[in-house]
Short mmCIF file of C-alpha atoms and ligand atoms in Angstrom, two decimals:
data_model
loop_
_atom_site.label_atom_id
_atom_site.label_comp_id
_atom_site.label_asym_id
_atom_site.label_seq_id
_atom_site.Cartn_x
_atom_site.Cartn_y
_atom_site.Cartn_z
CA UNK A 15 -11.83 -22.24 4.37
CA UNK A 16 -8.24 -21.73 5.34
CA UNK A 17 -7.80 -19.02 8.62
CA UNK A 18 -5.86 -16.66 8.48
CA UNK A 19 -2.75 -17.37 10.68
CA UNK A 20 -0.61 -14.94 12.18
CA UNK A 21 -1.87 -11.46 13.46
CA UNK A 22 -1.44 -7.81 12.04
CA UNK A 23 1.60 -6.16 11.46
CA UNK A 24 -0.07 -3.33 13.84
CA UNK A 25 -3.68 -2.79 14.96
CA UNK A 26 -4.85 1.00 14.89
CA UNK A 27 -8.45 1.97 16.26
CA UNK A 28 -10.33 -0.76 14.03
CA UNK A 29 -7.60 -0.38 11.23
CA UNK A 30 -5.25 -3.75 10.63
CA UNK A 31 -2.07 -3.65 8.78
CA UNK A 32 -0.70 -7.06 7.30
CA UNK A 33 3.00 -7.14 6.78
CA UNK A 34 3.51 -10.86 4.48
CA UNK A 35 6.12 -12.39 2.79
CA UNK A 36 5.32 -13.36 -0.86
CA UNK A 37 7.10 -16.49 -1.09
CA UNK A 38 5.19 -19.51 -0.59
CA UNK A 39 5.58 -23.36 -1.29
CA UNK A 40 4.03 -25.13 -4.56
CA UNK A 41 1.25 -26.30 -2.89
CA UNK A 42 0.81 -23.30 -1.13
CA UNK A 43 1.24 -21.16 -4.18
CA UNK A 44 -1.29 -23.79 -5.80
CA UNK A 45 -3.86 -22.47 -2.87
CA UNK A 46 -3.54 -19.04 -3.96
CA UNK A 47 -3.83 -19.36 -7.38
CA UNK A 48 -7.27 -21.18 -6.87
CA UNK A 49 -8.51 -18.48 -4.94
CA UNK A 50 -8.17 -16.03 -8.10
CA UNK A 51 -10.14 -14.38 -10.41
CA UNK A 52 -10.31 -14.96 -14.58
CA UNK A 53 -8.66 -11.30 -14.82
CA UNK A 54 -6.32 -11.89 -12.05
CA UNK A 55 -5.03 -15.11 -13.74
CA UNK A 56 -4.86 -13.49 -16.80
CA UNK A 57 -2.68 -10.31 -14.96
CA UNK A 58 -0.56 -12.97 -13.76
CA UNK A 59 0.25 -14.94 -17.11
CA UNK A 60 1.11 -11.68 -18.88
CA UNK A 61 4.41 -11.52 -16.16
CA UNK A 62 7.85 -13.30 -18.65
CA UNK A 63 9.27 -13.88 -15.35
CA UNK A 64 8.15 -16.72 -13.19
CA UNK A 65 9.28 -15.38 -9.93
CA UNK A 66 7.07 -12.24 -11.13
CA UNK A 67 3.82 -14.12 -12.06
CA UNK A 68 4.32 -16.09 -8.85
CA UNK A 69 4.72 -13.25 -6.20
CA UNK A 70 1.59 -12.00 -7.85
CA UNK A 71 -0.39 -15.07 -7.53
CA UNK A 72 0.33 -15.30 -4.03
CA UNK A 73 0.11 -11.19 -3.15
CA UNK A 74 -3.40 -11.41 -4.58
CA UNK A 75 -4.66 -14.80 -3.08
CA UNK A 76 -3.77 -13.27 0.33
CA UNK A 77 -4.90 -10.12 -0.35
CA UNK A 78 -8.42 -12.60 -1.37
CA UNK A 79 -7.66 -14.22 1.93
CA UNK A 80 -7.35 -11.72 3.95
CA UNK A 81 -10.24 -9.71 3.24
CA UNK A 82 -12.57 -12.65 2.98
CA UNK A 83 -11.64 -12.98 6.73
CA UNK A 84 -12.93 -9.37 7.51
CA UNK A 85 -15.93 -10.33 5.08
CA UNK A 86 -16.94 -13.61 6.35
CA UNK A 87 -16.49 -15.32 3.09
CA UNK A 88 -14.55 -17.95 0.84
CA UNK A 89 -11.44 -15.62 -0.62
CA UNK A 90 -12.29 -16.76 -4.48
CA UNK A 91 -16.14 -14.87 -3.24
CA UNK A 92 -14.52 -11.53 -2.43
CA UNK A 93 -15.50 -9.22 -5.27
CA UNK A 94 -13.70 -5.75 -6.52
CA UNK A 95 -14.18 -2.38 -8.07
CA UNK A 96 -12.07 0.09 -9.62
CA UNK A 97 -12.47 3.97 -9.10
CA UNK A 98 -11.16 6.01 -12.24
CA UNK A 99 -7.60 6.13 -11.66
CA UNK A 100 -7.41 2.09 -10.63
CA UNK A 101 -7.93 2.25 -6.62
CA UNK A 102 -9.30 -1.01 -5.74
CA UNK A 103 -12.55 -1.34 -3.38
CA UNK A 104 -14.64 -4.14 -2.01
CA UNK A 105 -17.98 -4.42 -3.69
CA UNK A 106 -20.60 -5.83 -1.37
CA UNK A 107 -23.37 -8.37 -1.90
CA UNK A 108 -25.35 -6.21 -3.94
CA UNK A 109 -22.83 -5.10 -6.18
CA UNK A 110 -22.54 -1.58 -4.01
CA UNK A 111 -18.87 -0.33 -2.30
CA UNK A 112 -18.54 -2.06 0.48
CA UNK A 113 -18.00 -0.28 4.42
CA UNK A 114 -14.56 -1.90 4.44
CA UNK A 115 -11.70 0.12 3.38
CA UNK A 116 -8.91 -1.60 2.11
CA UNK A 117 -5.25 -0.47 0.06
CA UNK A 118 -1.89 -2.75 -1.00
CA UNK A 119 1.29 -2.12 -2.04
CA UNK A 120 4.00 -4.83 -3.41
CA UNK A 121 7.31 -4.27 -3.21
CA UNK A 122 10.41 -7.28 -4.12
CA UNK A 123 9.26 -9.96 -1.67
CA UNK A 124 7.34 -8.39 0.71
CA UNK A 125 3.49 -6.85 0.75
CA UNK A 126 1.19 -5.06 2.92
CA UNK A 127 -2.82 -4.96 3.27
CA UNK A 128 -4.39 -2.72 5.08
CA UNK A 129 -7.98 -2.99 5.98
CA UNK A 130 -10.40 -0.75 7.91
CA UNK A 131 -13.53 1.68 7.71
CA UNK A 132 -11.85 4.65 7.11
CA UNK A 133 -10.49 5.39 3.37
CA UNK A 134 -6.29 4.60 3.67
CA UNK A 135 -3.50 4.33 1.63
CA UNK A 136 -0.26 1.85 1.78
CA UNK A 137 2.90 2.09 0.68
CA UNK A 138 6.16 -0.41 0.82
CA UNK A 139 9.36 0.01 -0.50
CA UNK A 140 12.03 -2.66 -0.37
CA UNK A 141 15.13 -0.08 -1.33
CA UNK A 142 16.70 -0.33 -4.51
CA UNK A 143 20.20 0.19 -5.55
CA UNK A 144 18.11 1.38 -9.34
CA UNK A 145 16.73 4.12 -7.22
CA UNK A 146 19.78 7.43 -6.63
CA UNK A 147 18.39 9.58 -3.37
CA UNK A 148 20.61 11.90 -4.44
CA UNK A 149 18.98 12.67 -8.24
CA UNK A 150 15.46 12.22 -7.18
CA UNK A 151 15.30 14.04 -3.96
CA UNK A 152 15.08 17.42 -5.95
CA UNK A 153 11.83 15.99 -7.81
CA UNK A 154 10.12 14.32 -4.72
CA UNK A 155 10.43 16.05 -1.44
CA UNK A 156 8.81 19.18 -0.53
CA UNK A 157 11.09 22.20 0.42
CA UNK A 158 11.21 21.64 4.20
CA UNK A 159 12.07 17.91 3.92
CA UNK A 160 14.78 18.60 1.42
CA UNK A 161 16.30 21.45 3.59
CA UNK A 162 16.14 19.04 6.40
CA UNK A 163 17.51 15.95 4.13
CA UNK A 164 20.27 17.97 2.97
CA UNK A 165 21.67 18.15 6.64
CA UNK A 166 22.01 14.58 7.08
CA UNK A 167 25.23 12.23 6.82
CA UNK A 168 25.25 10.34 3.43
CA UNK A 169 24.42 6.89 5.74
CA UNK A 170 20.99 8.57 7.12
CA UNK A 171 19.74 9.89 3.60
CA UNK A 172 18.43 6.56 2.29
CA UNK A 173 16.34 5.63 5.50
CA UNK A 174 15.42 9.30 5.53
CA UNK A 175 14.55 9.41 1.56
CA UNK A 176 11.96 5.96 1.35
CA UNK A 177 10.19 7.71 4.56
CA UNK A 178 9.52 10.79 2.85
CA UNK A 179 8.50 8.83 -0.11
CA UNK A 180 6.25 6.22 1.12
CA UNK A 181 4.57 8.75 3.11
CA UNK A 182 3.72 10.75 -0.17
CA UNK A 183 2.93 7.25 -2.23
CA UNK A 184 0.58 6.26 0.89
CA UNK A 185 -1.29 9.90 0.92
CA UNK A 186 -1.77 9.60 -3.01
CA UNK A 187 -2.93 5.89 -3.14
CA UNK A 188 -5.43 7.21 -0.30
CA UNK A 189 -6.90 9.84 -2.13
CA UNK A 190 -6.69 7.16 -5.11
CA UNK A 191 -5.03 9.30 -7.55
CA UNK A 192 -1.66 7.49 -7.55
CA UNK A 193 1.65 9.47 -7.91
CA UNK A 194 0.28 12.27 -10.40
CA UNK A 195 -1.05 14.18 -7.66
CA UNK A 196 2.74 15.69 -7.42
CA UNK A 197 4.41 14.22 -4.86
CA UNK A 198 6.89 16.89 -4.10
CA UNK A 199 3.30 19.32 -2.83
CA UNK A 200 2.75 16.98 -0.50
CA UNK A 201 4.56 18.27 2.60
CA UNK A 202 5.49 16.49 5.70
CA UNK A 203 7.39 16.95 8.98
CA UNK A 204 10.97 16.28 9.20
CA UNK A 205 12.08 13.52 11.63
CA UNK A 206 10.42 10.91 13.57
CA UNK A 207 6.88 12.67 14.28
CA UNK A 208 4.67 11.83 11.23
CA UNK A 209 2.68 14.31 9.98
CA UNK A 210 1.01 16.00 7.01
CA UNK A 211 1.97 19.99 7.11
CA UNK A 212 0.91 20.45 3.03
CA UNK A 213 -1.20 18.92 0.83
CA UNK A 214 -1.68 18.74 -2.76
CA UNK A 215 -5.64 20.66 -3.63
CA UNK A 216 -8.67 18.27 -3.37
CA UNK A 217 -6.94 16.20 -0.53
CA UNK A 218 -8.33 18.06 2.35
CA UNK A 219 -6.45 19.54 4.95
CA UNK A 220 -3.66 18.08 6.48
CA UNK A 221 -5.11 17.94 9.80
CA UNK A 222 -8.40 15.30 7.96
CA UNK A 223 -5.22 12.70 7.92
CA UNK A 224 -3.38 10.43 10.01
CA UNK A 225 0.11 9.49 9.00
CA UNK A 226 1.73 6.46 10.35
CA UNK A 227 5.27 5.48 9.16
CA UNK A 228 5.78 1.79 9.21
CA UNK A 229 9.20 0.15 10.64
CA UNK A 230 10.45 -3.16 9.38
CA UNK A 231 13.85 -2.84 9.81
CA UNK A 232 17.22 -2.09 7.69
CA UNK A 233 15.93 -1.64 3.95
CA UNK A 234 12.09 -2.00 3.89
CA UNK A 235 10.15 1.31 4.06
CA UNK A 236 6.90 1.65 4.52
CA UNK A 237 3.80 4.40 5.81
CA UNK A 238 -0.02 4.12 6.31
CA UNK A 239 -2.27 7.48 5.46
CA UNK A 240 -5.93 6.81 7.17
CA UNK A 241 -8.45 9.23 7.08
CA UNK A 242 -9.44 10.51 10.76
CA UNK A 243 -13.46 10.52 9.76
CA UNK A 244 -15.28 7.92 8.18
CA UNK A 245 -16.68 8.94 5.25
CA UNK A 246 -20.12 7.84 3.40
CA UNK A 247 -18.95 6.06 -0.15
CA UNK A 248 -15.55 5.23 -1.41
CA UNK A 249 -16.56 7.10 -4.67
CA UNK A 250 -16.98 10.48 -2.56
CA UNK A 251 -13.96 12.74 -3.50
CA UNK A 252 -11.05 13.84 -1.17
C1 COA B 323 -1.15 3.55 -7.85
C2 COA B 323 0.34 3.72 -7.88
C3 COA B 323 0.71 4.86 -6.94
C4 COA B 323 0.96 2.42 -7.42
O1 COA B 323 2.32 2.58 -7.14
P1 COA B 323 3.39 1.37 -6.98
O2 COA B 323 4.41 1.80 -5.99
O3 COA B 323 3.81 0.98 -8.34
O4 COA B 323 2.59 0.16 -6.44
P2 COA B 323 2.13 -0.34 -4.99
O5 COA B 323 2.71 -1.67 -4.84
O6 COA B 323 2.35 0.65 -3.89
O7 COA B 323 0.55 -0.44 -5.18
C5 COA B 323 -0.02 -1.25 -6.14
C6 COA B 323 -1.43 -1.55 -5.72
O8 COA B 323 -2.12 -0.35 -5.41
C7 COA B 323 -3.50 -0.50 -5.79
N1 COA B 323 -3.80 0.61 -6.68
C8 COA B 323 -3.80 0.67 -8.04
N2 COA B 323 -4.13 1.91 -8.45
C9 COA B 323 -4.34 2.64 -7.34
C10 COA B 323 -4.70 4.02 -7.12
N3 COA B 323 -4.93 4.86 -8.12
N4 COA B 323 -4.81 4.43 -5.83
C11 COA B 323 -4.59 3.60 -4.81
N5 COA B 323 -4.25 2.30 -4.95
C12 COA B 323 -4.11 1.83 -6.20
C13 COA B 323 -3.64 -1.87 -6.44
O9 COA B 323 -4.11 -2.77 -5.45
C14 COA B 323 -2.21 -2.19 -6.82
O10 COA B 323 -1.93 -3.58 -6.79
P3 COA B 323 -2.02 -4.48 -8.12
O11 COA B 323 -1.50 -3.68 -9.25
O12 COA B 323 -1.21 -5.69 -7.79
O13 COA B 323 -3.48 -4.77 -8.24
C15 COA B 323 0.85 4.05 -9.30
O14 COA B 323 0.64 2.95 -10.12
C16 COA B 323 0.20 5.25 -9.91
O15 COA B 323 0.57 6.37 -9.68
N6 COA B 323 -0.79 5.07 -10.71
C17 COA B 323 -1.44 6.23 -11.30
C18 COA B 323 -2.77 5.83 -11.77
C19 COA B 323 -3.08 6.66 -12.94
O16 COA B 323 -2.85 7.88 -12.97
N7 COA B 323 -3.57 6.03 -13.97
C20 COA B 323 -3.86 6.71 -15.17
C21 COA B 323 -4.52 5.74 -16.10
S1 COA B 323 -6.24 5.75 -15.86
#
């Protein structure tokens, strides 16, 4: 089996978060797609675009990678389960969740894992010119945050913007209920010091999370919710 080179993005008590590029050589790319599953391959031919099919091929045979490092096993052996709403989990040998907690997000050419024992959520977002800060900021950011948006100069609003929303996107991909939740309760502070103040009913209170936000430089965003208690089953509710 092929080790996993490189190290984590960042390492957080036992939590590790893997910041990879999705472009990859043919023979490379011919690894991953190996390493997939029937239904993966299948996800992946539906893609018209190449480039599409491709960054999904590899995002998934690393994701397979990756975890089959934690796990111990071959990356086409690492097996998955769905909760309602689509959150992936690790199924162990018996067929039962598995004690490792693990999230992704996509985003343009870049993805991150994270992987640990306490129930997380990832989000990245390479910035898009489709996306207007300016129209969606009324929709997505809680009172306090747009108060405080609305007070910086039009250069700091984007960085500002994609940290508010990944933050959100990571807290609702934790919980596993995806962006429905209502982004715009979920309330966090202003500026650098991450940190839930409001959440959305049947996410717990603020103070259950941990909210990292993720720096890759000029035009990738990204944040990391983590629970700050394990928890007994990845089916138990938030
Ligand atoms: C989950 C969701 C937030 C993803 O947002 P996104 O920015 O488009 O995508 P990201 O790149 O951050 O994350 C995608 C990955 O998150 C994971 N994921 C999927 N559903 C998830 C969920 N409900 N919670 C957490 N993670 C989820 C998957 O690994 C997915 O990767 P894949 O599609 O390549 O397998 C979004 O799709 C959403 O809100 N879904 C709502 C689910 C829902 O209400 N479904 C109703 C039908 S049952």
């Amino acid at each position: 089996m092929m080790l996993v080179a490189g190290k984590p993005f960042l390492t957080v008590d036992e939590t590790d978060v893997w910041f990879e590029s999705l472009q990859a050589e043919e023979a490379e790319y011919r690894q991953y797609w190996s390493w997939l599953s029937e239904s993966e391959r299948q996800t992946a031919q539906r893609f018209v675009r190449e480039l599409h099919r491709r960054r999904y091929a590899v995002c998934h045979g690393k994701v397979r990678l990756l975890l089959g490092h934690y796990l111990g096993i071959a990356p086409q052996a690492v097996c998955f389960g769905r909760q309602t709403l689509g959150k992936p989990f690790l199924l162990d040998a018996s067929g039962g969740p598995h004690a490792l907690r693990f999230n992704l997000s996509h985003s343009g050419d870049w993805m991150l894992l994270a992987a640990g024992p306490r129930e997380l959520g990832v989000d990245i977002e390479v910035w898009d010119p489709r996306h207007d800060p300016e129209s969606l900021a009324g929709e997505i950011l809680a009172p306090n945050e747009l108060e405080y948006w609305l007070t910086l100069s039009p250069a700091e609003r984007a960085a500002a913007f994609y940290r508010f929303w990944t933050r959100k996107e990571s807290l609702a991909k934790a919980v596993g209920s995806g962006i429905g939740i209502g982004v715009a309760s979920i309330e966090t502070t202003p500026g650098s010091l991450a940190k839930f103040l409001g959440l959305p009913k049947d996410c717990g209170k603020p103070s259950d999370w941990h909210l990292i936000d993720l720096d890759f430089g000029a035009g990738i965003s990204g944040a990391m919710s983590r629970r700050r208690r394990l928890q007994s089953t990845v089916t138990e509710s938030a």
